mmCIF file of C-alpha atoms and ligand atoms in Angstrom:
data_model
loop_
_atom_site.group_PDB
_atom_site.id
_atom_site.type_symbol
_atom_site.label_atom_id
_atom_site.label_comp_id
_atom_site.label_asym_id
_atom_site.label_seq_id
_atom_site.Cartn_x
_atom_site.Cartn_y
_atom_site.Cartn_z
ATOM 1 C CA MET Q 1 15.975 28.166 -5.502
ATOM 2 C CA SER Q 2 16.237 24.711 -3.741
ATOM 3 C CA THR Q 3 12.968 23.109 -2.836
ATOM 4 C CA ALA Q 4 12.417 20.060 -0.623
ATOM 5 C CA PRO Q 5 11.829 16.756 -2.120
ATOM 6 C CA ARG Q 6 8.299 15.912 -2.364
ATOM 7 C CA ILE Q 7 7.520 12.695 -0.404
ATOM 8 C CA ALA Q 8 4.430 10.664 -0.419
ATOM 9 C CA ILE Q 9 3.449 7.909 2.110
ATOM 10 C CA TYR Q 10 1.662 4.996 0.273
ATOM 11 C CA PRO Q 11 0.181 3.302 3.839
ATOM 12 C CA GLY Q 12 -1.574 -0.004 3.901
ATOM 13 C CA SER Q 13 -1.565 -3.763 4.933
ATOM 14 C CA PHE Q 14 -0.355 -5.101 1.807
ATOM 15 C CA ASP Q 15 -0.864 -8.709 2.909
ATOM 16 C CA PRO Q 16 0.336 -9.295 0.080
ATOM 17 C CA LEU Q 17 1.159 -6.719 -2.472
ATOM 18 C CA THR Q 18 -1.035 -7.183 -5.406
ATOM 19 C CA ASN Q 19 -0.433 -5.827 -8.914
ATOM 20 C CA GLY Q 20 -2.987 -3.091 -8.119
ATOM 21 C CA HIS Q 21 -0.683 -1.811 -5.295
ATOM 22 C CA VAL Q 22 2.201 -2.134 -7.730
ATOM 23 C CA ASP Q 23 0.149 -0.006 -10.484
ATOM 24 C CA ILE Q 24 -0.297 2.717 -7.833
ATOM 25 C CA VAL Q 25 3.097 2.984 -6.695
ATOM 26 C CA ARG Q 26 4.587 3.252 -10.208
ATOM 27 C CA ARG Q 27 2.006 5.829 -11.102
ATOM 28 C CA GLY Q 28 2.916 7.669 -7.898
ATOM 29 C CA ALA Q 29 6.805 7.412 -8.517
ATOM 30 C CA ARG Q 30 6.182 9.941 -11.383
ATOM 31 C CA LEU Q 31 4.326 12.332 -9.362
ATOM 32 C CA PHE Q 32 6.679 12.506 -6.570
ATOM 33 C CA ASP Q 33 10.463 12.493 -5.654
ATOM 34 C CA GLY Q 34 10.103 9.740 -3.307
ATOM 35 C CA ILE Q 35 7.260 7.297 -2.193
ATOM 36 C CA VAL Q 36 7.676 5.413 0.907
ATOM 37 C CA VAL Q 37 5.247 2.084 0.826
ATOM 38 C CA ALA Q 38 4.556 1.982 4.505
ATOM 39 C CA VAL Q 39 3.487 -1.337 5.873
ATOM 40 C CA LEU Q 40 0.927 -1.063 8.868
ATOM 41 C CA GLN Q 41 2.148 -2.869 12.068
ATOM 42 C CA ASN Q 42 -1.583 -4.003 13.013
ATOM 43 C CA LEU Q 43 -1.482 -6.033 15.945
ATOM 44 C CA ASP Q 44 -5.193 -6.751 15.652
ATOM 45 C CA LYS Q 45 -5.120 -8.752 12.380
ATOM 46 C CA SER Q 46 -3.495 -12.144 12.020
ATOM 47 C CA PRO Q 47 -1.455 -11.614 8.765
ATOM 48 C CA LEU Q 48 -0.190 -14.092 6.104
ATOM 49 C CA PHE Q 49 3.053 -12.444 5.950
ATOM 50 C CA THR Q 50 5.029 -10.686 8.543
ATOM 51 C CA VAL Q 51 5.615 -7.113 8.450
ATOM 52 C CA GLY Q 52 9.364 -7.815 7.332
ATOM 53 C CA GLU Q 53 8.392 -10.115 4.572
ATOM 54 C CA ARG Q 54 5.807 -7.481 3.200
ATOM 55 C CA CYS Q 55 8.718 -4.868 3.321
ATOM 56 C CA ASP Q 56 11.067 -7.290 1.590
ATOM 57 C CA LEU Q 57 8.889 -8.147 -1.117
ATOM 58 C CA VAL Q 58 8.164 -4.500 -1.643
ATOM 59 C CA ARG Q 59 11.873 -3.710 -1.967
ATOM 60 C CA ALA Q 60 12.040 -6.797 -4.440
ATOM 61 C CA VAL Q 61 9.401 -5.851 -6.754
ATOM 62 C CA PHE Q 62 10.627 -2.175 -6.881
ATOM 63 C CA ALA Q 63 14.347 -2.723 -7.113
ATOM 64 C CA ASP Q 64 14.515 -0.947 -10.389
ATOM 65 C CA LEU Q 65 12.935 2.313 -8.891
ATOM 66 C CA PRO Q 66 15.548 4.068 -6.645
ATOM 67 C CA GLN Q 67 12.732 6.462 -5.330
ATOM 68 C CA VAL Q 68 10.603 3.729 -3.927
ATOM 69 C CA GLU Q 69 11.132 2.704 -0.343
ATOM 70 C CA ALA Q 70 9.576 0.146 2.125
ATOM 71 C CA ASP Q 71 9.172 1.003 5.665
ATOM 72 C CA SER Q 72 6.976 -0.166 8.456
ATOM 73 C CA PHE Q 73 5.033 2.014 10.952
ATOM 74 C CA ALA Q 74 2.581 1.988 14.015
ATOM 75 C CA GLY Q 75 0.401 4.473 15.718
ATOM 76 C CA LEU Q 76 -1.000 7.255 13.558
ATOM 77 C CA LEU Q 77 -0.524 7.348 10.023
ATOM 78 C CA VAL Q 78 -0.256 11.307 10.136
ATOM 79 C CA ASP Q 79 2.420 11.284 12.922
ATOM 80 C CA TYR Q 80 4.547 8.968 10.641
ATOM 81 C CA ALA Q 81 3.983 11.070 7.576
ATOM 82 C CA ARG Q 82 5.142 14.157 9.773
ATOM 83 C CA GLN Q 83 8.157 12.144 10.859
ATOM 84 C CA ARG Q 84 9.046 11.275 7.395
ATOM 85 C CA ARG Q 85 8.419 14.837 6.214
ATOM 86 C CA ALA Q 86 6.101 13.794 3.664
ATOM 87 C CA SER Q 87 3.884 16.318 2.109
ATOM 88 C CA ALA Q 88 1.107 13.733 0.483
ATOM 89 C CA ILE Q 89 -0.536 10.547 1.599
ATOM 90 C CA VAL Q 90 -1.315 8.445 -1.740
ATOM 91 C CA ARG Q 91 -4.456 5.899 -1.399
ATOM 92 C CA GLY Q 92 -5.825 3.812 -4.317
ATOM 93 C CA LEU Q 93 -9.326 4.000 -5.365
ATOM 94 C CA ARG Q 94 -10.681 1.071 -7.160
ATOM 95 C CA ALA Q 95 -14.436 1.345 -7.089
ATOM 96 C CA VAL Q 96 -17.324 3.700 -5.657
ATOM 97 C CA SER Q 97 -17.365 1.322 -2.785
ATOM 98 C CA ASP Q 98 -14.007 2.135 -1.844
ATOM 99 C CA PHE Q 99 -14.904 5.926 -1.327
ATOM 100 C CA GLU Q 100 -16.974 6.152 1.787
ATOM 101 C CA TYR Q 101 -14.061 4.623 3.747
ATOM 102 C CA GLU Q 102 -11.444 6.442 1.947
ATOM 103 C CA MET Q 103 -13.175 9.984 2.286
ATOM 104 C CA GLN Q 104 -13.528 9.364 5.939
ATOM 105 C CA MET Q 105 -9.881 8.460 6.549
ATOM 106 C CA ALA Q 106 -8.880 11.199 4.217
ATOM 107 C CA LEU Q 107 -11.051 13.808 6.143
ATOM 108 C CA MET Q 108 -10.066 12.748 9.557
ATOM 109 C CA ASN Q 109 -6.336 12.578 8.541
ATOM 110 C CA ARG Q 110 -6.713 16.390 7.216
ATOM 111 C CA ARG Q 111 -8.329 17.300 10.433
ATOM 112 C CA LEU Q 112 -5.493 15.563 12.673
ATOM 113 C CA SER Q 113 -2.885 17.171 10.122
ATOM 114 C CA PRO Q 114 -4.051 20.082 7.769
ATOM 115 C CA GLU Q 115 -0.640 20.359 6.266
ATOM 116 C CA ILE Q 116 -0.647 16.926 4.419
ATOM 117 C CA GLU Q 117 -2.923 16.057 1.584
ATOM 118 C CA THR Q 118 -4.451 12.823 0.673
ATOM 119 C CA VAL Q 119 -4.037 12.045 -3.100
ATOM 120 C CA PHE Q 120 -6.203 9.379 -4.761
ATOM 121 C CA MET Q 121 -5.178 7.562 -7.604
ATOM 122 C CA MET Q 122 -7.031 5.102 -9.713
ATOM 123 C CA PRO Q 123 -5.257 1.779 -10.836
ATOM 124 C CA ALA Q 124 -5.503 0.305 -14.197
ATOM 125 C CA GLU Q 125 -8.948 -1.027 -14.897
ATOM 126 C CA ALA Q 126 -7.757 -4.500 -15.007
ATOM 127 C CA TYR Q 127 -6.874 -4.210 -11.423
ATOM 128 C CA THR Q 128 -9.977 -2.583 -10.124
ATOM 129 C CA TYR Q 129 -11.304 -5.764 -8.658
ATOM 130 C CA VAL Q 130 -8.077 -6.953 -7.102
ATOM 131 C CA SER Q 131 -7.597 -6.937 -3.274
ATOM 132 C CA SER Q 132 -5.201 -8.701 -1.218
ATOM 133 C CA ARG Q 133 -8.193 -10.145 0.825
ATOM 134 C CA LEU Q 134 -9.548 -11.883 -2.331
ATOM 135 C CA VAL Q 135 -5.925 -12.973 -3.573
ATOM 136 C CA LYS Q 136 -5.417 -15.063 -0.216
ATOM 137 C CA GLU Q 137 -8.672 -16.604 -0.499
ATOM 138 C CA ILE Q 138 -8.382 -17.522 -3.761
ATOM 139 C CA PHE Q 139 -4.743 -18.795 -3.480
ATOM 140 C CA ALA Q 140 -5.751 -20.613 -0.241
ATOM 141 C CA LEU Q 141 -8.684 -22.442 -2.086
ATOM 142 C CA GLY Q 142 -6.219 -23.656 -4.863
ATOM 143 C CA GLY Q 143 -7.145 -21.160 -7.503
ATOM 144 C CA THR Q 144 -4.746 -19.468 -9.623
ATOM 145 C CA VAL Q 145 -3.606 -15.610 -8.838
ATOM 146 C CA THR Q 146 -1.389 -15.560 -11.909
ATOM 147 C CA GLY Q 147 -1.491 -11.698 -13.214
ATOM 148 C CA LEU Q 148 -3.064 -10.484 -9.876
ATOM 149 C CA VAL Q 149 0.117 -10.571 -7.862
ATOM 150 C CA PRO Q 150 3.903 -10.140 -8.917
ATOM 151 C CA PRO Q 151 5.665 -13.238 -9.594
ATOM 152 C CA LEU Q 152 7.532 -13.029 -6.757
ATOM 153 C CA VAL Q 153 4.692 -12.608 -4.367
ATOM 154 C CA GLU Q 154 3.058 -15.543 -5.835
ATOM 155 C CA ALA Q 155 6.320 -17.853 -5.557
ATOM 156 C CA ARG Q 156 6.201 -16.690 -1.731
ATOM 157 C CA LEU Q 157 2.379 -17.632 -1.487
ATOM 158 C CA ARG Q 158 3.265 -20.887 -2.769
ATOM 159 C CA GLU Q 159 6.207 -21.314 -0.147
ATOM 160 C CA LYS Q 160 3.770 -20.276 2.504
ATOM 161 C CA LEU Q 161 1.021 -22.661 1.682
ATOM 162 C CA ALA Q 162 3.670 -25.443 1.380
ATOM 163 C CA THR Q 163 4.906 -24.841 5.143
ATOM 164 C CA ARG Q 164 1.231 -24.705 6.576
HETATM 165 O O1 PNS N 201 -4.592 -1.802 3.450
HETATM 166 P P1 PNS N 201 -5.433 -0.820 4.477
HETATM 167 O O2 PNS N 201 -5.826 -1.763 5.273
HETATM 168 O O3 PNS N 201 -6.676 -0.505 3.686
HETATM 169 O O4 PNS N 201 -4.746 0.263 5.052
HETATM 170 C C1 PNS N 201 -5.462 1.053 5.826
HETATM 171 C C2 PNS N 201 -4.441 2.137 6.565
HETATM 172 C C3 PNS N 201 -3.098 1.547 7.157
HETATM 173 C C4 PNS N 201 -4.322 3.332 5.685
HETATM 174 C C5 PNS N 201 -5.152 2.557 7.950
HETATM 175 O O5 PNS N 201 -5.511 1.685 8.630
HETATM 176 C C6 PNS N 201 -4.171 3.591 8.671
HETATM 177 O O6 PNS N 201 -3.878 4.798 8.439
HETATM 178 N N1 PNS N 201 -3.872 2.971 9.946
HETATM 179 C C7 PNS N 201 -2.971 3.805 10.942
HETATM 180 C C8 PNS N 201 -3.733 4.432 12.090
HETATM 181 C C9 PNS N 201 -4.308 5.648 11.797
HETATM 182 O O7 PNS N 201 -3.711 6.511 11.558
HETATM 183 N N2 PNS N 201 -5.930 5.653 11.965
HETATM 184 C C10 PNS N 201 -6.903 6.893 11.696
HETATM 185 C C11 PNS N 201 -7.084 6.844 10.077
HETATM 186 S S1 PNS N 201 -8.096 8.414 9.619
#
């Protein structure tokens, strides 16, 4: 009997990709046949990295995992998930403070597309306080982000800062 590959979408801003994100993707890659790291094309925000740069970083960081793909999307996440024939949306839950927002999104997405399940995963404890927003703030103010982001992301952050 042949079964369709189980594809999960891991959506987010990833500006930039942190070690918390990396941890979730690596865990997700063990559960699904394919995991698509889907970078939101968000017109409202003024990002540090372009969507293309963020996708390139994802590709480079997960070069050792052929089941991980980087892509970008605009519009409704459930429409994109359906288009990619995904059965699940993966989201990381770091702390109770994440829960309310995540539950609201998961239930809204379920209402919009009942066949797609949201799967919550917890990162390793070491990353429960890591966020892209704090990484950017710390880096911009001269603090060290070593260990919070992949070395390649840290190098790209340094390049960004130098050109600003
Ligand atoms: O990394 P983020 O910013 O927490 O990710 C949020 C994201 C991309 C998952 C969310 O903003 C999203 O899904 N946006 C796409 C538009 C959409 O589907 N909105 C309805 C969500 S219920």
